[in-house]
CSV table of N, CA, C and O in Angstrom, one decimal:
chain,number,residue,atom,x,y,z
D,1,UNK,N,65.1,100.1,-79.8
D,1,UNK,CA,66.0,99.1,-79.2
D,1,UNK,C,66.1,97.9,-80.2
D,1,UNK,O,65.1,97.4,-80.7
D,2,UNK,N,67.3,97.6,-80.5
D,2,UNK,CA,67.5,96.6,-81.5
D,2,UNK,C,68.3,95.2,-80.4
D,2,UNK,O,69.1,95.4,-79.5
D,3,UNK,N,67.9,94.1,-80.7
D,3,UNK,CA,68.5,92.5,-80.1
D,3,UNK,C,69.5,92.2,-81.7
D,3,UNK,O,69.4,91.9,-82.9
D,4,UNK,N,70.7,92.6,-80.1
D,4,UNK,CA,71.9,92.2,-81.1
D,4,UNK,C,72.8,91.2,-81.0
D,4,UNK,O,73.7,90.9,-81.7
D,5,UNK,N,72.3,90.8,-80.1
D,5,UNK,CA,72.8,88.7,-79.6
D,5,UNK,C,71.5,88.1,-78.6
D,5,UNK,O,70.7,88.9,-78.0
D,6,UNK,N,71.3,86.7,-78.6
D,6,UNK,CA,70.7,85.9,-78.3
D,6,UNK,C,71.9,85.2,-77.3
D,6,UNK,O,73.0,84.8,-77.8
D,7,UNK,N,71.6,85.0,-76.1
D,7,UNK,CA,72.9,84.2,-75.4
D,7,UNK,C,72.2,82.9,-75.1
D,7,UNK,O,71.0,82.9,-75.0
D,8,UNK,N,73.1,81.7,-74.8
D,8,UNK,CA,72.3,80.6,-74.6
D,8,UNK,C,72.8,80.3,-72.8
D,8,UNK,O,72.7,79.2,-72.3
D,9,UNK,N,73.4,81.5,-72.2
D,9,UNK,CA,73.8,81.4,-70.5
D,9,UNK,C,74.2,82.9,-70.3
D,9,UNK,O,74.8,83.7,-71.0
D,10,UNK,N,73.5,83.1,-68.9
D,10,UNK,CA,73.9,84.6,-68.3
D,10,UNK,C,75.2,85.0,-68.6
D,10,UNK,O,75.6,86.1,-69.0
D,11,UNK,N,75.7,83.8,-68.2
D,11,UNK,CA,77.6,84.6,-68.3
D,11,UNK,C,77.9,85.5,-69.8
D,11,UNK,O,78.5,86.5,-70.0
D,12,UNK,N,77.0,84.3,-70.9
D,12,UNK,CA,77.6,84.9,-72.3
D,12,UNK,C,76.7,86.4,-72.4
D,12,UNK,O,77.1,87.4,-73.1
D,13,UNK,N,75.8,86.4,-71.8
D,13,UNK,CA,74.9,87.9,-72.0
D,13,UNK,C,75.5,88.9,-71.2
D,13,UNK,O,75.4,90.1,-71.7
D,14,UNK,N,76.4,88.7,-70.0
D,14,UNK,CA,76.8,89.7,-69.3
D,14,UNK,C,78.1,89.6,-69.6
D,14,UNK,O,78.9,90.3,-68.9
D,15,UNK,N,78.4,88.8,-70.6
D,15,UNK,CA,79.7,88.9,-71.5
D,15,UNK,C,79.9,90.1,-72.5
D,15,UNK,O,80.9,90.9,-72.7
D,16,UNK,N,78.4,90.0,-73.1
D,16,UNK,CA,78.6,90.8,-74.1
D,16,UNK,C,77.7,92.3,-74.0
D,16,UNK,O,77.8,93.3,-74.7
D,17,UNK,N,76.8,92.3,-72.7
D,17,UNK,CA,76.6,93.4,-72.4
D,17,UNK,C,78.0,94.5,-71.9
D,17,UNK,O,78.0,95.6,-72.4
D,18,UNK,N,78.9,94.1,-70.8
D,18,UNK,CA,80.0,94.8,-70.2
D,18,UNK,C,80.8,95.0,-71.8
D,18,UNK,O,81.2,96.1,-71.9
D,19,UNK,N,81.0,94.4,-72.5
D,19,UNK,CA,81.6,94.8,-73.4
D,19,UNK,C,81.4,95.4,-74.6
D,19,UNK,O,82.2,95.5,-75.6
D,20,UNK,N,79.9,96.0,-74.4
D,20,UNK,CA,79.6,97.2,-75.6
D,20,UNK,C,79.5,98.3,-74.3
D,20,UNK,O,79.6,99.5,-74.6
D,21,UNK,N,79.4,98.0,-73.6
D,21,UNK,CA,79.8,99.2,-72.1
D,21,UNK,C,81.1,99.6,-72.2
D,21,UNK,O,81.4,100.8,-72.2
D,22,UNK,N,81.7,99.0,-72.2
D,22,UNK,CA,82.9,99.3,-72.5
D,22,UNK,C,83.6,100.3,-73.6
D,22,UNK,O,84.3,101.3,-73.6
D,23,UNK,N,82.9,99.4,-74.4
D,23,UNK,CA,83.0,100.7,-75.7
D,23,UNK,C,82.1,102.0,-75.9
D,23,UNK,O,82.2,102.8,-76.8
D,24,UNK,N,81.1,102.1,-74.7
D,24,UNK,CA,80.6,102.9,-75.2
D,24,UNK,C,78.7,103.2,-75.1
D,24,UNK,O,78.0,104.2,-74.8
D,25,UNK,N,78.5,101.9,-75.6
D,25,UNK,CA,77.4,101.8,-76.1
D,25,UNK,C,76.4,101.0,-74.7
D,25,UNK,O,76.5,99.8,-74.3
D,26,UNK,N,75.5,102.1,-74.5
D,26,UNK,CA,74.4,101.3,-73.8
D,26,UNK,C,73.7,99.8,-74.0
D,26,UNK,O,73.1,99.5,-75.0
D,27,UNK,N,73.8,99.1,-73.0
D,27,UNK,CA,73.0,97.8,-73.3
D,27,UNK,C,72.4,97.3,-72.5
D,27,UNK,O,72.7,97.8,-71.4
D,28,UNK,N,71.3,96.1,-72.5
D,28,UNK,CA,70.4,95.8,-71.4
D,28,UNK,C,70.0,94.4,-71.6
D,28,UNK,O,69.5,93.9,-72.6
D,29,UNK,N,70.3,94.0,-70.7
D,29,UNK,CA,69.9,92.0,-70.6
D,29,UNK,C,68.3,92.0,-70.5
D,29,UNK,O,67.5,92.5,-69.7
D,30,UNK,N,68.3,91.0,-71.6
D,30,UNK,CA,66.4,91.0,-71.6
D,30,UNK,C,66.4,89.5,-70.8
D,30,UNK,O,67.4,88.8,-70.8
D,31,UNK,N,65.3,89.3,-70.3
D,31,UNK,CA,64.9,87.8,-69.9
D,31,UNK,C,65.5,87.4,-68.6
D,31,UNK,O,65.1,86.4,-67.9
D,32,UNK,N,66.6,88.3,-68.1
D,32,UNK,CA,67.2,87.5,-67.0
D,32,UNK,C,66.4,87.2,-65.8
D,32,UNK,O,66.8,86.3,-65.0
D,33,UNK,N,65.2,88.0,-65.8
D,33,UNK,CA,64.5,87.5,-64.7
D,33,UNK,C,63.9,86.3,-64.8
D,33,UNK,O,63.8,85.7,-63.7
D,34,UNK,N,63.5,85.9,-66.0
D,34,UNK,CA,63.1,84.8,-66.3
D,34,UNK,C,63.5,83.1,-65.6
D,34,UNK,O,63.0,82.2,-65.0
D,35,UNK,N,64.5,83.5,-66.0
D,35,UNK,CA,65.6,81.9,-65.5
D,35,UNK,C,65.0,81.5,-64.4
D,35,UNK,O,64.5,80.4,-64.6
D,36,UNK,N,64.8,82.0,-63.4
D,36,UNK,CA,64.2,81.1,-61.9
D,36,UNK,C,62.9,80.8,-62.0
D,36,UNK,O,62.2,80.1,-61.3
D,37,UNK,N,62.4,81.5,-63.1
D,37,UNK,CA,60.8,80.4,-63.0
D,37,UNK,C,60.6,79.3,-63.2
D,37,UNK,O,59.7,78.5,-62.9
D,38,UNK,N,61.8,79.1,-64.0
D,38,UNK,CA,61.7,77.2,-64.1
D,38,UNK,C,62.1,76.5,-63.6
D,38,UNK,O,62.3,75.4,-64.2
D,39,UNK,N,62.5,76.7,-62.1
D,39,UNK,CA,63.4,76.0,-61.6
D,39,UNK,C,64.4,75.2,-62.0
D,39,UNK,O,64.9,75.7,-63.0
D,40,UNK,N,65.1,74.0,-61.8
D,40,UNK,CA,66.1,73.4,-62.1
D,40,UNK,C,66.2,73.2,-63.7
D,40,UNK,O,67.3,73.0,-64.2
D,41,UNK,N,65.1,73.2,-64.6
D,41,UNK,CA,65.1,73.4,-66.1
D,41,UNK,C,65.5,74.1,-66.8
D,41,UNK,O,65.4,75.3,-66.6
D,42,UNK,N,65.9,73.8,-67.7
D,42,UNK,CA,67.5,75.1,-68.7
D,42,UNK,C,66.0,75.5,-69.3
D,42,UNK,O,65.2,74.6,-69.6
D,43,UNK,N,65.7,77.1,-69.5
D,43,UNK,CA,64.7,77.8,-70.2
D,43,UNK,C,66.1,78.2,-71.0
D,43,UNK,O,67.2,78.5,-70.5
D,44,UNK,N,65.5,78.1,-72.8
D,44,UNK,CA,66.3,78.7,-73.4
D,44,UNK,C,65.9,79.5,-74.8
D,44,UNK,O,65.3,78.8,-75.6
D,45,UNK,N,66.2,80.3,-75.0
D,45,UNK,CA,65.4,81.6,-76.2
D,45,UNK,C,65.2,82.6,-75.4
D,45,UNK,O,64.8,83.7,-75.9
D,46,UNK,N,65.4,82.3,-74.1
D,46,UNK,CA,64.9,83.9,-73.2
D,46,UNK,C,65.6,85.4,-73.1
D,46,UNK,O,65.2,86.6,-73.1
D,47,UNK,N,67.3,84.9,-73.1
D,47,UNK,CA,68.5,85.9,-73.0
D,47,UNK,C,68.8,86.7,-74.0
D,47,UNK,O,69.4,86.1,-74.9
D,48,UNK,N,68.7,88.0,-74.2
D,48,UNK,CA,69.0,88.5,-75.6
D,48,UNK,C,69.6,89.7,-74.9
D,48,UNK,O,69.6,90.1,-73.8
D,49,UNK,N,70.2,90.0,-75.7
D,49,UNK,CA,70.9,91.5,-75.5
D,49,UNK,C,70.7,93.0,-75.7
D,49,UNK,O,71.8,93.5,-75.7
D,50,UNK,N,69.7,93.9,-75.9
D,50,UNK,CA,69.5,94.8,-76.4
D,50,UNK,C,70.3,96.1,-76.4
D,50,UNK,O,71.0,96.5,-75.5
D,51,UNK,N,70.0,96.9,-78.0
D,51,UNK,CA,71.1,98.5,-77.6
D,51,UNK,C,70.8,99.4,-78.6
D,51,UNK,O,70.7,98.8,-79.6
D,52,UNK,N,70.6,100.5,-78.8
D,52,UNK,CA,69.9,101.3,-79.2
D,52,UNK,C,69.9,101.2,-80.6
D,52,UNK,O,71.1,100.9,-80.8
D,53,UNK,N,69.5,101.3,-81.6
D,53,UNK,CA,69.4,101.3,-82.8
D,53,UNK,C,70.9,101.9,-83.8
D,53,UNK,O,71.6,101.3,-84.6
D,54,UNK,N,71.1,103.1,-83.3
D,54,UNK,CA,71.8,103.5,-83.9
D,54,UNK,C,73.6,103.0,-83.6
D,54,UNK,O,74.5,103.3,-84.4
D,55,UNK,N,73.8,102.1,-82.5
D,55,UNK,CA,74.7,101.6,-82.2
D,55,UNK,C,75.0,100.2,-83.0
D,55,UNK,O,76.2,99.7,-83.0
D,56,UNK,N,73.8,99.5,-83.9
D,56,UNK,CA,74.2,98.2,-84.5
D,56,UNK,C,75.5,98.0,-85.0
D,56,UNK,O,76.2,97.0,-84.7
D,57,UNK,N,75.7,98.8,-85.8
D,57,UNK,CA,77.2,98.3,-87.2
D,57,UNK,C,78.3,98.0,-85.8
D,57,UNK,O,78.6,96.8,-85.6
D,58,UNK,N,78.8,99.1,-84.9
D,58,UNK,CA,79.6,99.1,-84.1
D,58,UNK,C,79.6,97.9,-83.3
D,58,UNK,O,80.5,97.1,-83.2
D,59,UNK,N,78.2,97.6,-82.4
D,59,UNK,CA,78.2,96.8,-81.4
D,59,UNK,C,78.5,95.3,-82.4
D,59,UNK,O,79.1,94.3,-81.8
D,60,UNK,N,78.0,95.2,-83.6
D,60,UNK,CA,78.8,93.6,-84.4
D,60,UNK,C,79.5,93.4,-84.2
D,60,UNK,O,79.8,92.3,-83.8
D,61,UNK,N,80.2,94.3,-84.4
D,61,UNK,CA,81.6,94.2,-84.4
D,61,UNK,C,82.7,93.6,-83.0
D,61,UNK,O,83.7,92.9,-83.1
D,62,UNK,N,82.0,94.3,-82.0
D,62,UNK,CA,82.5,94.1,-81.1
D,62,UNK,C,81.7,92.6,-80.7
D,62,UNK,O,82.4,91.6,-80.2
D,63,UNK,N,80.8,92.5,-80.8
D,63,UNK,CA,80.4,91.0,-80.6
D,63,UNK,C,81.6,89.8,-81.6
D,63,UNK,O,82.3,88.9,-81.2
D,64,UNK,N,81.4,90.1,-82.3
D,64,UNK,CA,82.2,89.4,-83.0
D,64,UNK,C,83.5,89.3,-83.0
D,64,UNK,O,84.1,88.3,-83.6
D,65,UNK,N,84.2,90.5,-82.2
D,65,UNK,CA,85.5,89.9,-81.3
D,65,UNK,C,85.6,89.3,-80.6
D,65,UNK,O,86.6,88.7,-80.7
D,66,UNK,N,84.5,89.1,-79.5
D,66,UNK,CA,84.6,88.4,-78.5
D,66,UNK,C,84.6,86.6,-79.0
D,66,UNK,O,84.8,85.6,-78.3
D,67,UNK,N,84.4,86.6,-80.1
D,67,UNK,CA,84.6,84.8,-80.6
D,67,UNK,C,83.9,84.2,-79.8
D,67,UNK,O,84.5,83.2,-79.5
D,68,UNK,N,82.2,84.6,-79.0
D,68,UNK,CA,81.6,83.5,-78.0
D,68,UNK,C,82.0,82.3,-79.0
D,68,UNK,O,83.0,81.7,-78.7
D,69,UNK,N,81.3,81.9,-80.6
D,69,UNK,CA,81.4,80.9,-80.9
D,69,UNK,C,79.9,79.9,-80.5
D,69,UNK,O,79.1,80.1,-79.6
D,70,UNK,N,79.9,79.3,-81.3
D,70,UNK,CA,78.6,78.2,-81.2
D,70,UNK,C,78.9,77.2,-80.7
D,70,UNK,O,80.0,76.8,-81.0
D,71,UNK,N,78.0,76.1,-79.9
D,71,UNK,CA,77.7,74.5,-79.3
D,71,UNK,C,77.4,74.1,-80.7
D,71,UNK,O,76.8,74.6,-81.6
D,72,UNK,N,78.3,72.8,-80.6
D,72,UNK,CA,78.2,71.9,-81.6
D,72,UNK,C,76.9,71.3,-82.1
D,72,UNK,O,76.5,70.5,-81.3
D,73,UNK,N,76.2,71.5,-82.9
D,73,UNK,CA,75.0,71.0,-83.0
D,73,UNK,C,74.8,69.7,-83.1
D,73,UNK,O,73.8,69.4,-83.8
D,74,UNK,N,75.6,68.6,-82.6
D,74,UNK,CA,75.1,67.3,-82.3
D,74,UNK,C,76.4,66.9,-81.6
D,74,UNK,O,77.3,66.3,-82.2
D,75,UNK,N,76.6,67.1,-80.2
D,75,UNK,CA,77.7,67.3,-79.3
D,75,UNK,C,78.5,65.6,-79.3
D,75,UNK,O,79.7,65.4,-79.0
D,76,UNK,N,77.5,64.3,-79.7
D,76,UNK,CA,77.5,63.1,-79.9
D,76,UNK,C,78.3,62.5,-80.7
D,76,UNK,O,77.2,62.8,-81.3
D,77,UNK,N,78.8,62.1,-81.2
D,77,UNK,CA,79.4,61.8,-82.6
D,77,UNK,C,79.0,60.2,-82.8
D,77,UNK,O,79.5,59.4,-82.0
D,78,UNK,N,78.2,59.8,-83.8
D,78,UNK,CA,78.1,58.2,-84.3
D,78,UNK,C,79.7,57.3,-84.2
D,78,UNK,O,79.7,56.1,-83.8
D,79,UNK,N,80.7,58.0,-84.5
D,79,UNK,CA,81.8,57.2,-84.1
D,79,UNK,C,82.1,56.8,-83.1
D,79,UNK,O,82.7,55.8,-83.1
D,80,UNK,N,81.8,57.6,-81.8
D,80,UNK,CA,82.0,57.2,-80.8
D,80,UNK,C,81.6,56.3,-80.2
D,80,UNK,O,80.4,56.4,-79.8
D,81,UNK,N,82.4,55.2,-79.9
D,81,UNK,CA,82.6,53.9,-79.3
D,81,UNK,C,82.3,53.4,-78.0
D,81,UNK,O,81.9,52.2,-77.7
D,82,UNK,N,82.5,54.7,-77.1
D,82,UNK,CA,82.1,54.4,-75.8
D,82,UNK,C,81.4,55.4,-75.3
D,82,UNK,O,81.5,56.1,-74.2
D,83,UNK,N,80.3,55.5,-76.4
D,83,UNK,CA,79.0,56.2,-76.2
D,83,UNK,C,78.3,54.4,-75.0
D,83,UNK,O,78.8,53.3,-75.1
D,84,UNK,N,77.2,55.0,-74.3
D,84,UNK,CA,76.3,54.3,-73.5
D,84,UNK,C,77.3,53.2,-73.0
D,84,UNK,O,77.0,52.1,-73.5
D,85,UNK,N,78.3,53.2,-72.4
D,85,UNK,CA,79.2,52.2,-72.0
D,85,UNK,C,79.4,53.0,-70.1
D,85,UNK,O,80.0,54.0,-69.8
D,86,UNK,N,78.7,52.1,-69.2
D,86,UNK,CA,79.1,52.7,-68.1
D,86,UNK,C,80.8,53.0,-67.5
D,86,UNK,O,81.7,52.3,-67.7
D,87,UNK,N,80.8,54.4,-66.5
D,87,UNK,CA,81.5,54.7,-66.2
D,87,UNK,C,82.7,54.3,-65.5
D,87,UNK,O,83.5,55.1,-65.0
């Protein structure tokens, strides 16, 4: 079993699991059970995606159509002017 995405929300894991199903290729959401143990707290590094070894090259691929795409790594910007300015 090879982890061929890391998702940072169920949706993106059962994004990308139905879509190597799709093509073909078996896949299995790790961690989902996870999530309710922490109650209202975002647990995150838990969601991964797994699929059989010999499926890797293929399933890249197809991950990498889907363009999830990455969170800005500092979503803030120092320019912004009406940062801490009430609503």
């Amino acid at each position: 079993m090879h982890i061929v995405y890391k998702a940072d929300n169920l949706f993106d894991a059962h994004l990308v699991k139905h879509a190597l199903e799709n093509a073909g290729i078996p896949a299995f959401v790790f961690g989902e059970q996870l999530l309710g143990g922490m109650g209202e707290l975002p647990l995150f590094g838990v969601l991964r995606v797994g699929i059989p070894d010999a499926a890797r090259p293929q399933a890249e691929e197809i991950i990498a159509a889907l363009d999830l795409g990455q969170a800005a790594a500092d979503p803030i910007s120092d320019a912004d002017n009406i940062a801490g300015l009430p609503a």
